mmCIF file of C-alpha atoms in Angstrom:
data_model
loop_
_atom_site.group_PDB
_atom_site.id
_atom_site.type_symbol
_atom_site.label_atom_id
_atom_site.label_comp_id
_atom_site.label_asym_id
_atom_site.label_seq_id
_atom_site.Cartn_x
_atom_site.Cartn_y
_atom_site.Cartn_z
ATOM 1 C CA MET A 14 27.750 -0.447 -1.149
ATOM 2 C CA GLY A 15 24.263 0.944 -3.153
ATOM 3 C CA GLN A 16 21.888 -1.216 -0.766
ATOM 4 C CA GLU A 17 23.646 0.668 3.017
ATOM 5 C CA GLN A 18 23.757 4.193 1.688
ATOM 6 C CA VAL A 19 19.943 3.662 0.642
ATOM 7 C CA LYS A 20 19.872 2.397 3.960
ATOM 8 C CA SER A 21 21.302 5.348 5.453
ATOM 9 C CA PHE A 22 18.399 6.539 4.372
ATOM 10 C CA THR A 23 15.328 4.698 5.058
ATOM 11 C CA SER A 24 16.766 3.619 8.778
ATOM 12 C CA LYS A 25 16.459 7.768 9.867
ATOM 13 C CA LEU A 26 12.789 8.338 8.541
ATOM 14 C CA ASP A 27 10.680 9.710 10.931
ATOM 15 C CA ILE A 28 7.029 8.805 9.918
ATOM 16 C CA GLY A 29 4.671 6.568 12.114
ATOM 17 C CA LYS A 30 3.098 3.641 11.161
ATOM 18 C CA ASN A 31 -0.411 5.463 10.240
ATOM 19 C CA GLY A 32 1.556 8.439 8.282
ATOM 20 C CA SER A 33 2.076 10.227 11.944
ATOM 21 C CA SER A 34 4.727 12.218 13.153
ATOM 22 C CA ASN A 35 7.254 9.330 15.133
ATOM 23 C CA ASN A 36 10.473 11.090 16.992
ATOM 24 C CA ASN A 37 11.575 7.448 17.450
ATOM 25 C CA ASN A 38 14.302 6.110 14.822
ATOM 26 C CA ASN A 39 13.591 2.853 15.339
ATOM 27 C CA ASN A 40 10.366 2.835 13.576
ATOM 28 C CA ASN A 41 8.646 -0.091 11.578
ATOM 29 C CA ASN A 42 7.423 2.077 9.429
ATOM 30 C CA ASN A 43 6.567 -0.528 6.256
ATOM 31 C CA ASN A 44 3.519 -1.938 7.741
ATOM 32 C CA ASN A 45 1.167 -2.997 4.941
ATOM 33 C CA ASN A 46 -1.413 -1.421 6.719
ATOM 34 C CA ASN A 47 -0.154 1.896 6.130
ATOM 35 C CA LYS A 48 -1.671 3.171 2.796
ATOM 36 C CA LYS A 49 -0.237 6.636 3.326
ATOM 37 C CA PHE A 50 3.140 5.568 2.750
ATOM 38 C CA GLN A 51 4.884 2.732 1.089
ATOM 39 C CA LEU A 52 8.511 1.813 0.753
ATOM 40 C CA VAL A 53 9.808 0.435 -2.909
ATOM 41 C CA ARG A 54 13.033 -1.555 -3.392
ATOM 42 C CA ILE A 55 14.008 -1.576 -6.914
ATOM 43 C CA ASN A 56 16.968 -3.843 -8.180
ATOM 44 C CA ILE A 57 18.324 -3.039 -11.446
ATOM 45 C CA GLU A 58 21.153 -5.245 -13.283
ATOM 46 C CA GLU A 59 21.670 -5.225 -16.442
ATOM 47 C CA ASN A 60 24.873 -7.408 -16.913
ATOM 48 C CA TRP A 61 23.131 -10.937 -17.935
ATOM 49 C CA MET A 62 25.524 -13.297 -15.594
ATOM 50 C CA LYS A 63 24.698 -11.117 -12.884
ATOM 51 C CA ALA A 64 20.875 -11.027 -13.178
ATOM 52 C CA ALA A 65 21.193 -15.203 -13.188
ATOM 53 C CA ILE A 66 22.703 -14.769 -9.871
ATOM 54 C CA VAL A 67 19.982 -11.970 -8.693
ATOM 55 C CA LYS A 68 17.218 -14.099 -9.660
ATOM 56 C CA ALA A 69 18.350 -17.396 -8.236
ATOM 57 C CA CYS A 70 18.777 -15.382 -4.720
ATOM 58 C CA PHE A 71 15.435 -13.193 -5.273
ATOM 59 C CA GLY A 72 13.581 -15.628 -2.839
ATOM 60 C CA TYR A 73 16.557 -14.776 -0.073
ATOM 61 C CA ILE A 74 16.504 -11.389 -0.937
ATOM 62 C CA ARG A 75 13.007 -10.766 -0.310
ATOM 63 C CA LYS A 76 12.646 -12.699 3.045
ATOM 64 C CA GLN A 77 15.742 -11.435 4.045
ATOM 65 C CA LEU A 78 14.417 -7.491 3.760
ATOM 66 C CA GLU A 79 10.922 -8.370 4.927
ATOM 67 C CA ARG A 80 12.698 -9.663 8.084
ATOM 68 C CA GLU A 81 14.458 -6.183 8.396
ATOM 69 C CA ASN A 82 11.152 -4.762 7.978
ATOM 70 C CA MET A 83 12.626 -2.236 5.154
ATOM 71 C CA ILE A 84 10.056 -3.157 2.172
ATOM 72 C CA ASP A 85 6.637 -3.205 1.340
ATOM 73 C CA SER A 86 7.351 -3.999 -2.683
ATOM 74 C CA TYR A 87 10.557 -5.363 -3.830
ATOM 75 C CA TYR A 88 10.799 -5.033 -7.938
ATOM 76 C CA TYR A 89 13.914 -5.712 -10.120
ATOM 77 C CA HIS A 90 14.841 -5.878 -13.400
ATOM 78 C CA LEU A 91 17.059 -8.600 -14.444
ATOM 79 C CA GLY A 92 19.163 -8.456 -17.709
ATOM 80 C CA GLY A 93 19.363 -5.580 -20.657
ATOM 81 C CA SER A 94 19.671 -2.060 -20.801
ATOM 82 C CA VAL A 95 17.884 0.397 -18.771
ATOM 83 C CA GLU A 96 19.026 3.799 -20.159
ATOM 84 C CA PRO A 97 16.266 5.751 -20.887
ATOM 85 C CA LEU A 98 14.744 5.254 -17.155
ATOM 86 C CA ARG A 99 18.481 6.030 -16.073
ATOM 87 C CA ILE A 100 17.621 9.499 -18.027
ATOM 88 C CA ASP A 101 14.239 10.181 -16.376
ATOM 89 C CA LEU A 102 15.497 9.509 -12.908
ATOM 90 C CA ASN A 103 18.982 11.293 -13.244
ATOM 91 C CA ILE A 104 20.696 8.092 -12.226
ATOM 92 C CA ILE A 105 24.195 8.702 -13.088
ATOM 93 C CA SER A 106 25.919 6.324 -11.063
ATOM 94 C CA LYS A 107 24.822 2.674 -10.994
ATOM 95 C CA PHE A 108 26.993 2.169 -8.177
ATOM 96 C CA LEU A 109 25.359 4.638 -5.990
ATOM 97 C CA GLY A 110 22.047 3.608 -3.818
ATOM 98 C CA TYR A 111 19.322 6.177 -4.876
ATOM 99 C CA VAL A 112 16.030 7.347 -2.894
ATOM 100 C CA TYR A 113 13.320 9.010 -4.067
ATOM 101 C CA LEU A 114 10.288 10.557 -2.829
ATOM 102 C CA VAL A 115 7.099 10.461 -5.280
ATOM 103 C CA ASP A 116 3.721 11.990 -4.533
ATOM 104 C CA LYS A 117 0.058 10.305 -5.347
ATOM 105 C CA ASN A 118 0.609 11.135 -8.860
ATOM 106 C CA SER A 119 3.626 9.037 -9.090
ATOM 107 C CA LYS A 120 5.897 11.912 -9.679
ATOM 108 C CA VAL A 121 9.210 12.443 -8.130
ATOM 109 C CA ARG A 122 9.086 15.162 -5.846
ATOM 110 C CA TRP A 123 12.726 14.709 -4.279
ATOM 111 C CA TYR A 124 16.030 12.472 -4.391
ATOM 112 C CA ALA A 125 19.474 11.800 -3.062
ATOM 113 C CA ASN A 126 22.337 9.398 -3.949
ATOM 114 C CA GLY A 127 25.313 7.786 -1.588
ATOM 115 C CA ASP A 128 25.427 8.346 1.708
ATOM 116 C CA ALA A 129 22.403 10.207 4.024
ATOM 117 C CA THR A 130 23.961 13.765 5.026
ATOM 118 C CA GLU A 131 21.642 15.409 8.177
ATOM 119 C CA LYS A 132 20.393 18.160 6.293
ATOM 120 C CA GLU A 133 19.354 15.297 3.743
ATOM 121 C CA VAL A 134 17.693 13.359 6.122
ATOM 122 C CA GLU A 135 16.102 16.458 7.417
ATOM 123 C CA THR A 136 14.678 17.680 4.199
ATOM 124 C CA MET A 137 13.513 14.398 3.135
ATOM 125 C CA ASN A 138 11.953 13.742 6.952
ATOM 126 C CA ARG A 139 9.966 17.476 6.410
ATOM 127 C CA LEU A 140 8.995 16.387 2.809
ATOM 128 C CA VAL A 141 7.682 12.847 3.747
ATOM 129 C CA LYS A 142 5.699 14.887 6.279
ATOM 130 C CA GLU A 143 4.096 17.332 3.688
ATOM 131 C CA LEU A 144 3.342 14.739 1.603
ATOM 132 C CA LEU A 145 1.778 12.939 3.893
ATOM 133 C CA SER A 146 -0.703 15.787 5.000
ATOM 134 C CA GLN A 147 -1.909 16.293 1.644
#
């Protein structure tokens, strides 16, 4: 569920391979040669049993995401509480997908969750372009 919600944002990013404007929504913007823009996926699993399943499937998950050109980096946290992180990032539901726009100084400049609305996608694209132009 959360993965599809995140995809509703990332599939509509309007950024070219070099961080330039791209009006084509079928882009492959997550090129590893692109130093200005990076998409990172984080999977947090606090349940130890589910964490074992995710760990066993990690290679498959990574290959699938790379094949879809959906990530530059993939990180996971398996087992144990992440409550301080949830508070800092305002994660109120572990069932929603969250998207964060982070600047070069690692400050969160914008975030959204759930399924993307047209207005959220427009805002995200405008802010990404602004950050890339800095």
